[in-house]
mmCIF file of C-alpha atoms and ligand atoms in Angstrom:
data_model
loop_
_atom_site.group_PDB
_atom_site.id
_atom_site.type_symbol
_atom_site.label_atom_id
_atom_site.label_comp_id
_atom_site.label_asym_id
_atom_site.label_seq_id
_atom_site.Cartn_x
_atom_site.Cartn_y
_atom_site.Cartn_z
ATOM 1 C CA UNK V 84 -11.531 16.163 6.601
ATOM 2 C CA UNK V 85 -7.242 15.928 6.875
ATOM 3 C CA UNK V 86 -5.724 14.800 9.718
ATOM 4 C CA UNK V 87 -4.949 17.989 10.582
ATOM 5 C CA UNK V 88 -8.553 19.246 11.114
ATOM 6 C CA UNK V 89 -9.770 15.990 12.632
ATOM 7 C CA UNK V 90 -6.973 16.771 15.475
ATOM 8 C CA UNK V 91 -7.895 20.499 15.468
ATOM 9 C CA UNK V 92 -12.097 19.056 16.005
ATOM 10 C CA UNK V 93 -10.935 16.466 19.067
ATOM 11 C CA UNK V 94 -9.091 18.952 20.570
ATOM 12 C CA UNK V 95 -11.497 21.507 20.531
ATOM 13 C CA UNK V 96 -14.020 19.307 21.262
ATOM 14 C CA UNK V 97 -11.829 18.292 24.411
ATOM 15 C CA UNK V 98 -11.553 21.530 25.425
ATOM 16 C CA UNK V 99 -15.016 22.395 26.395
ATOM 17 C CA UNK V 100 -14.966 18.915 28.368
ATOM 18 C CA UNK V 101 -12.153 20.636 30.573
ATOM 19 C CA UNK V 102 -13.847 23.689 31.217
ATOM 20 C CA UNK V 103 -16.699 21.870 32.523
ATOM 21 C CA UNK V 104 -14.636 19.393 34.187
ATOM 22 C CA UNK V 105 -10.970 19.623 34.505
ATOM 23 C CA UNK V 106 -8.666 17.142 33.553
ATOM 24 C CA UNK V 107 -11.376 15.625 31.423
ATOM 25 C CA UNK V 108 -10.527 13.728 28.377
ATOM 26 C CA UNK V 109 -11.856 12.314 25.253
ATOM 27 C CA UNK V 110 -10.786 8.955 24.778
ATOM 28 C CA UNK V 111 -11.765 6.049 22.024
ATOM 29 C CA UNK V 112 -14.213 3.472 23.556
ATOM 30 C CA UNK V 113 -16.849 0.830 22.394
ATOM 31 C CA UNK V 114 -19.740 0.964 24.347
ATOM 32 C CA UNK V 115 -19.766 -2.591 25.444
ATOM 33 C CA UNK V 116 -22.936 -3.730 23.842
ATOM 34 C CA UNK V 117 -21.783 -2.215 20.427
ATOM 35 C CA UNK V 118 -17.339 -3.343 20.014
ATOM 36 C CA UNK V 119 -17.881 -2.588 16.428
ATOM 37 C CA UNK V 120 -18.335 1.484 17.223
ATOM 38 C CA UNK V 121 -15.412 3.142 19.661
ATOM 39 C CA UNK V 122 -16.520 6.514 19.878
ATOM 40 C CA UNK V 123 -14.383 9.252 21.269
ATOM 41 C CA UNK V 124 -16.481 9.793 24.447
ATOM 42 C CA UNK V 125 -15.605 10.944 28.155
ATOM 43 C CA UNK V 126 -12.344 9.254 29.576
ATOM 44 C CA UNK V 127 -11.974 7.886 33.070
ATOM 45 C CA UNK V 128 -11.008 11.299 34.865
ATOM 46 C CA UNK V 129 -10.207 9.071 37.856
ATOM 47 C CA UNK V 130 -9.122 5.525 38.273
ATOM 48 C CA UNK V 131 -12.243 3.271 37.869
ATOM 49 C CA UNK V 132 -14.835 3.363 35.253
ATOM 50 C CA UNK V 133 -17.506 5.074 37.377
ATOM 51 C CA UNK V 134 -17.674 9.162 37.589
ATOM 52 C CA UNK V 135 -17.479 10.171 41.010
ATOM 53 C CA UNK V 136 -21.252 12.214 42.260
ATOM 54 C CA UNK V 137 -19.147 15.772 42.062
ATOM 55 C CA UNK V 138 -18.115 15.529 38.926
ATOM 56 C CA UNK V 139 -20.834 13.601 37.329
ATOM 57 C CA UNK V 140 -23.016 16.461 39.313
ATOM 58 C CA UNK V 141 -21.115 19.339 37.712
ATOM 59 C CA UNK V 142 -22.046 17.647 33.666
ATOM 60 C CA UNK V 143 -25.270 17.201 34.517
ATOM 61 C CA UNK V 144 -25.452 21.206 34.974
ATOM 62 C CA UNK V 145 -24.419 21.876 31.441
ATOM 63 C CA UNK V 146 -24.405 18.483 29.695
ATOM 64 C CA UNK V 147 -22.131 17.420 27.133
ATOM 65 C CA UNK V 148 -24.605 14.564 26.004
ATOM 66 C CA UNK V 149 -22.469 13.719 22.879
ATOM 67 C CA UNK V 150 -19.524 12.571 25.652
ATOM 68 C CA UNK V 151 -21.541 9.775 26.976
ATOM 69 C CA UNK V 152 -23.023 6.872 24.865
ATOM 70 C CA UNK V 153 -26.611 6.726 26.550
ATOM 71 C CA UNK V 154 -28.275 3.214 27.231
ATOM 72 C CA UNK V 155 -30.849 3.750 24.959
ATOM 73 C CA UNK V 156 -28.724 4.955 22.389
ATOM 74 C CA UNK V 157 -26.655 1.844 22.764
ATOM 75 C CA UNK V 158 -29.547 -0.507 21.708
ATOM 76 C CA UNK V 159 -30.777 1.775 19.204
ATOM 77 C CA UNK V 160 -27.435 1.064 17.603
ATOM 78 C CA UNK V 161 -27.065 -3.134 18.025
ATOM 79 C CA UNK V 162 -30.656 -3.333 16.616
ATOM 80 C CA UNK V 163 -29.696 -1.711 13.963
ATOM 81 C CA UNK V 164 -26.609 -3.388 13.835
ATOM 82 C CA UNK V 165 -28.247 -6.708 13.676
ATOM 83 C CA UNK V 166 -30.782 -5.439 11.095
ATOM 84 C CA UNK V 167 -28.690 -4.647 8.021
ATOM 85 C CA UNK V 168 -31.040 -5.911 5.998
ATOM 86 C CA UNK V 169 -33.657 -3.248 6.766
ATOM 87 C CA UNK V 170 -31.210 -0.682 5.830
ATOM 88 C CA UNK V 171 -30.414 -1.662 2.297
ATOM 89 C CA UNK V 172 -31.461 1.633 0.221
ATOM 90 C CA UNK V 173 -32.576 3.594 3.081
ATOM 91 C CA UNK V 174 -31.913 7.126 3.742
ATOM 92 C CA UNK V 175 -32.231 6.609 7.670
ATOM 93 C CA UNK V 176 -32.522 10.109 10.034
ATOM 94 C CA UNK V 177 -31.346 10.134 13.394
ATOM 95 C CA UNK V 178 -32.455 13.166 15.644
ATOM 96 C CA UNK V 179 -30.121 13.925 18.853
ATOM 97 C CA UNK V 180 -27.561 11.805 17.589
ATOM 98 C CA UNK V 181 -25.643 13.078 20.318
ATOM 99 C CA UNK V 182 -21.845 11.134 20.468
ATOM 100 C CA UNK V 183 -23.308 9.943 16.444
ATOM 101 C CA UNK V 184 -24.276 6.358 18.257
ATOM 102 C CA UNK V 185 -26.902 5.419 16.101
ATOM 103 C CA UNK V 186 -26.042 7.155 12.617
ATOM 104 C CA UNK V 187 -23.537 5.176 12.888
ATOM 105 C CA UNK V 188 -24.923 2.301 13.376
ATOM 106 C CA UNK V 189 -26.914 2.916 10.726
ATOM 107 C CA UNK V 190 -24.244 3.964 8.246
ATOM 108 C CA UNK V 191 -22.360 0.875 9.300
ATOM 109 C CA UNK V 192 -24.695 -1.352 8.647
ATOM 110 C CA UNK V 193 -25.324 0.016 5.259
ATOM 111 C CA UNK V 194 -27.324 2.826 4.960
ATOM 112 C CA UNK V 195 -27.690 4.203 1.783
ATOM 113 C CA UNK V 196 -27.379 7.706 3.315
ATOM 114 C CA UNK V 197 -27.406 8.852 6.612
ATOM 115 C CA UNK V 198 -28.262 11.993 7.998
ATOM 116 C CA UNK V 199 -27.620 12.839 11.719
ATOM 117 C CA UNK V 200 -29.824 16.357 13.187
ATOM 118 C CA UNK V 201 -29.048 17.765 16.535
ATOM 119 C CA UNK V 202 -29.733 20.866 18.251
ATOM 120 C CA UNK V 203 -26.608 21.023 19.721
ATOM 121 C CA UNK V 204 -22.801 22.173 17.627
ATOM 122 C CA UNK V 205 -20.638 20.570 19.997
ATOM 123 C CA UNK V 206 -22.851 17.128 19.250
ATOM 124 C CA UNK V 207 -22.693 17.335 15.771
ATOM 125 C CA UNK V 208 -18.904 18.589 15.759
ATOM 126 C CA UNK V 209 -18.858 14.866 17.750
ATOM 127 C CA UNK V 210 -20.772 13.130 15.184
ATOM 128 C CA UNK V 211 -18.359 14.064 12.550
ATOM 129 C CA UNK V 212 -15.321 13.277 14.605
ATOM 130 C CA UNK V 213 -16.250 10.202 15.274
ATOM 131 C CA UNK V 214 -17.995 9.310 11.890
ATOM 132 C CA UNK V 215 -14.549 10.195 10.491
ATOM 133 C CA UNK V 216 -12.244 8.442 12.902
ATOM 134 C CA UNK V 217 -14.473 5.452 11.900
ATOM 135 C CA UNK V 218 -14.395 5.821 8.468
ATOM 136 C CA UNK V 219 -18.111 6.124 7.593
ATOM 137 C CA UNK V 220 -19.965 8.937 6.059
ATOM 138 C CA UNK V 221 -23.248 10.946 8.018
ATOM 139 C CA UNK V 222 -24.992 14.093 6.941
ATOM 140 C CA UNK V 223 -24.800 16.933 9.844
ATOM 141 C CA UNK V 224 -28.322 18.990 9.952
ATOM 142 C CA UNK V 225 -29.688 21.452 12.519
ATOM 143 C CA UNK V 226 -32.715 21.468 9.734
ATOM 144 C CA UNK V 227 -35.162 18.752 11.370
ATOM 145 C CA UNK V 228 -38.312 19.723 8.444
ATOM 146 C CA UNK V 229 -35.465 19.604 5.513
ATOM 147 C CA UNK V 230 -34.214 16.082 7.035
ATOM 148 C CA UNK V 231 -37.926 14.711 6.867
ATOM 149 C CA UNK V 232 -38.646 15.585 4.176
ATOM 150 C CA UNK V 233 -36.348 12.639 2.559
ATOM 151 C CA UNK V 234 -35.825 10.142 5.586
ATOM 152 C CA UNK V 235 -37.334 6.510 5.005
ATOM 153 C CA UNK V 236 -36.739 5.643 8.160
ATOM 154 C CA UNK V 237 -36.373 8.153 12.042
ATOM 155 C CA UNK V 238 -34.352 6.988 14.594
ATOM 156 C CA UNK V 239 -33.979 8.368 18.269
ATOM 157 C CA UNK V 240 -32.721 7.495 21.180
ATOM 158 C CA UNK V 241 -33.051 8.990 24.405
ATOM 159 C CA UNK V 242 -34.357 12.720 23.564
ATOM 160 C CA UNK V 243 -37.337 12.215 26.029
ATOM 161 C CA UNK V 244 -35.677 13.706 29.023
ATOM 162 C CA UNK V 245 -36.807 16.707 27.586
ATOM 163 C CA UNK V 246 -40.571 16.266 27.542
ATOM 164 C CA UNK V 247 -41.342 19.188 24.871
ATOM 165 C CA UNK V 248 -39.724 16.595 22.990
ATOM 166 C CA UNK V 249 -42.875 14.753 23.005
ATOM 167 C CA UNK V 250 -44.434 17.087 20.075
ATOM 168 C CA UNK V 251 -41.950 15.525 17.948
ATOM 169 C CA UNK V 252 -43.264 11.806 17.773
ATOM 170 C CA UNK V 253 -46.340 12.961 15.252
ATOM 171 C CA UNK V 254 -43.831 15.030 13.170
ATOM 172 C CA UNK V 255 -41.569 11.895 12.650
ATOM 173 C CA UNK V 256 -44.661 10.191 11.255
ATOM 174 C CA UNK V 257 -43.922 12.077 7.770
ATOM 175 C CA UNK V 258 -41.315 9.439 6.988
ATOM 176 C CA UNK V 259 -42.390 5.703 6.931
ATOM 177 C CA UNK V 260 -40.922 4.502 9.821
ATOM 178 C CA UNK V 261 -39.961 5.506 12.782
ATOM 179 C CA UNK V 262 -37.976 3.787 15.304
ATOM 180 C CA UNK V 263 -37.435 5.634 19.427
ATOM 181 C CA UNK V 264 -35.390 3.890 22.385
ATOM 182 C CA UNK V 265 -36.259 5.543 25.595
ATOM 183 C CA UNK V 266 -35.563 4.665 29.097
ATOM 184 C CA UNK V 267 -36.607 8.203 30.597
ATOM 185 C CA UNK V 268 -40.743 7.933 29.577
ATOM 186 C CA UNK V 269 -42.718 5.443 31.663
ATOM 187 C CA UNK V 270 -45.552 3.838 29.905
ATOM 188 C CA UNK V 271 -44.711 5.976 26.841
ATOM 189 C CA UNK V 272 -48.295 5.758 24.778
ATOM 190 C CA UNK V 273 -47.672 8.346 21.433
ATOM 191 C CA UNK V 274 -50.699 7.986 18.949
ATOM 192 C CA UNK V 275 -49.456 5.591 16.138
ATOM 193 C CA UNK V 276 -46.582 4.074 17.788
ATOM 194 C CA UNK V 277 -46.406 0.694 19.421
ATOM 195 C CA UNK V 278 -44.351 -0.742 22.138
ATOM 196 C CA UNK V 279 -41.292 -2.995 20.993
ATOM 197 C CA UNK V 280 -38.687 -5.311 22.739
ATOM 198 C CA UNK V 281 -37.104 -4.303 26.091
ATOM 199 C CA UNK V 282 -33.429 -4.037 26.784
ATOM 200 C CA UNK V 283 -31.124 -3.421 29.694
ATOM 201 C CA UNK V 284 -27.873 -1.234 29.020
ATOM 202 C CA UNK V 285 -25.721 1.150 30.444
ATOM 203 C CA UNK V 286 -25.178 4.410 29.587
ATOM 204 C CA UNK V 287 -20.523 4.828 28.432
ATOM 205 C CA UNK V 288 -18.942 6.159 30.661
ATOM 206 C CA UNK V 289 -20.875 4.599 33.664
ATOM 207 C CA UNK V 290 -22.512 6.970 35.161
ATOM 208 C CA UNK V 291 -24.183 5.174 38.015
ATOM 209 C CA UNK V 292 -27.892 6.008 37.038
ATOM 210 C CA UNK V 293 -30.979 4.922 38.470
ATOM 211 C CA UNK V 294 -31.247 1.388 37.854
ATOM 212 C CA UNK V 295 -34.752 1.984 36.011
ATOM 213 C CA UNK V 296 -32.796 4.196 33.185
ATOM 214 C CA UNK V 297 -30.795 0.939 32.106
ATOM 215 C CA UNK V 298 -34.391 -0.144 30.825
ATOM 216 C CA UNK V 299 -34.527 0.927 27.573
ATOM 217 C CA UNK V 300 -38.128 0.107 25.588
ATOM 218 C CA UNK V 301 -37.887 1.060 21.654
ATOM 219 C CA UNK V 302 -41.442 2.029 19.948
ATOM 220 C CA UNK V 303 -42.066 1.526 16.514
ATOM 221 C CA UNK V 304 -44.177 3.149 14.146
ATOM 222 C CA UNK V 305 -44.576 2.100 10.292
ATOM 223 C CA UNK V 306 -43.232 -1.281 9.094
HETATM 224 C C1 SAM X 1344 -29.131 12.152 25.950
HETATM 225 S S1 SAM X 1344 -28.448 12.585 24.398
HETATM 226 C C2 SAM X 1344 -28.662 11.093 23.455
HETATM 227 C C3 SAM X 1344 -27.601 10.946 22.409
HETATM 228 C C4 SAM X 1344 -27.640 9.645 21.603
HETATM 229 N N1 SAM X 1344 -28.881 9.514 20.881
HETATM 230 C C5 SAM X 1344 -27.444 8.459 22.508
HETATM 231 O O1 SAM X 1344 -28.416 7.753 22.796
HETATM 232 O O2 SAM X 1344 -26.292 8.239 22.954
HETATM 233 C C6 SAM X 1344 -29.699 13.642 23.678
HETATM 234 C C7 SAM X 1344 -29.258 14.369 22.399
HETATM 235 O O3 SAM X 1344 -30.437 14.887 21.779
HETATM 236 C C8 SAM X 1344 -30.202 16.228 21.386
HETATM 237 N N2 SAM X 1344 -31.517 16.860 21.325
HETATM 238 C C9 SAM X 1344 -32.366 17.155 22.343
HETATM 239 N N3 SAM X 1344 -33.495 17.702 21.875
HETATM 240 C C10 SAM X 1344 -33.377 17.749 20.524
HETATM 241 C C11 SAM X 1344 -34.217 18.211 19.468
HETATM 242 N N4 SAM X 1344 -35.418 18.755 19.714
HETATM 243 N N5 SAM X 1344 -33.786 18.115 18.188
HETATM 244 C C12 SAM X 1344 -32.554 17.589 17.929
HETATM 245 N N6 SAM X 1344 -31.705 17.144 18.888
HETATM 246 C C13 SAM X 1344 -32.104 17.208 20.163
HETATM 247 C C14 SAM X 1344 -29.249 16.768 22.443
HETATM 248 O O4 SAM X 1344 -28.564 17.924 22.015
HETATM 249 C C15 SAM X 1344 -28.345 15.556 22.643
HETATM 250 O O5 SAM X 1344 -27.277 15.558 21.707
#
């Protein structure tokens, strides 16, 4: 991508934040449990770091999930980021990469390739924006069978909210392994997967969730 297209992609990209919220703005920020990754994500549309109820109201309506770094998403990311090792030849898969948290992650802690499906445009036009602001290289897919079909190793983080979502844990069994942060699924029991370490976190920008969504749990399936 040139300059000139990465500036045309944030600025469309920006756009659709304003029409859902005016004034909005993308700005570059690490999540604070991950400084290696600033992500262009939702700016402060006010003074402090916190979204005020009427405007966080009015995104929840029509999300822009790839604005916000979610909690879940953030650990995703530092486990990964602390697990390089595990990464070393692996074609890793993350599904709803949303803001590209976790394929990046992945592709920065060495990845052999990384491939990055999401339902959503806007969240993959995000993914590459910030994948080439930060100088590392993901694979865009809306094609979740093709991107199984060579993954060693799933990744996703928070996708649960949406609970037909659930039918997607067995397909993700075709690769390997399979790692899932959630914070939205109590007592999450999927056949095959087991229950890993517990984190807190906060999804970037603040958004002043429920306390019990800064838990995040990940699951693992596959070693
Ligand atoms: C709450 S965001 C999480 C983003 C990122 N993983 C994080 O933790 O910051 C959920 C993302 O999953 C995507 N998504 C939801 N259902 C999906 C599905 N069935 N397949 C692929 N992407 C999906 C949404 O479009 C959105 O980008």
């Amino acid at each position: 991508m040139s300059d000139g297209q990465v500036t045309e992609r944030h600025q469309k990209l920006q756009r659709h934040l304003q029409a859902l919220v005016p004034g909005a703005c993308l700005q570059a920020q690490a999540p604070p449990g991950i400084p290696e990754l600033p992500l262009w994500l939702l700016g402060d549309i006010r003074s402090g770091t916190r979204l005020d109820s009427d405007c966080a109201a009015a995104l929840m309506e029509t999300p822009p999930y790839w604005s916000f770094c979610w909690a879940s998403g953030q650990v995703l990311a530092r486990w990964l980021l602390d697990r390089p090792a595990l990464l070393q030849g692996k074609t890793v898969l993350d599904v709803g990469p949303g803001s590209g948290v976790v394929a990046l992650a992945a592709a920065y802690a060495g990845a052999t390739r990384v491939l990055a499906c999401d339902i959503d445009p806007q969240a993959l036009a995000a993914v590459q924006l910030n994948a080439v602001s930060l100088g590392l290289a993901v694979e865009l897919s809306d094609d979740l069978d093709a991107c199984l079909k060579v993954a060693d190793l799933v990744t996703a983080a928070d996708i649960l909210y949406d609970r037909d979502n659930l039918a997607l844990l067995a397909r993700f069994q075709r690769a390997p392994r399979v790692v899932l942060a959630d914070s939205r699924v109590r007592n999450l029991s999927a056949p095959g997967y087991r229950r890993g370490d517990v984190m807190d976190a906060v999804t970037w920008p603040d958004l002043d969730e429920s306390r019990e969504f800064n838990r995040v749990t990940l699951y693992h399936y596959g070693s």
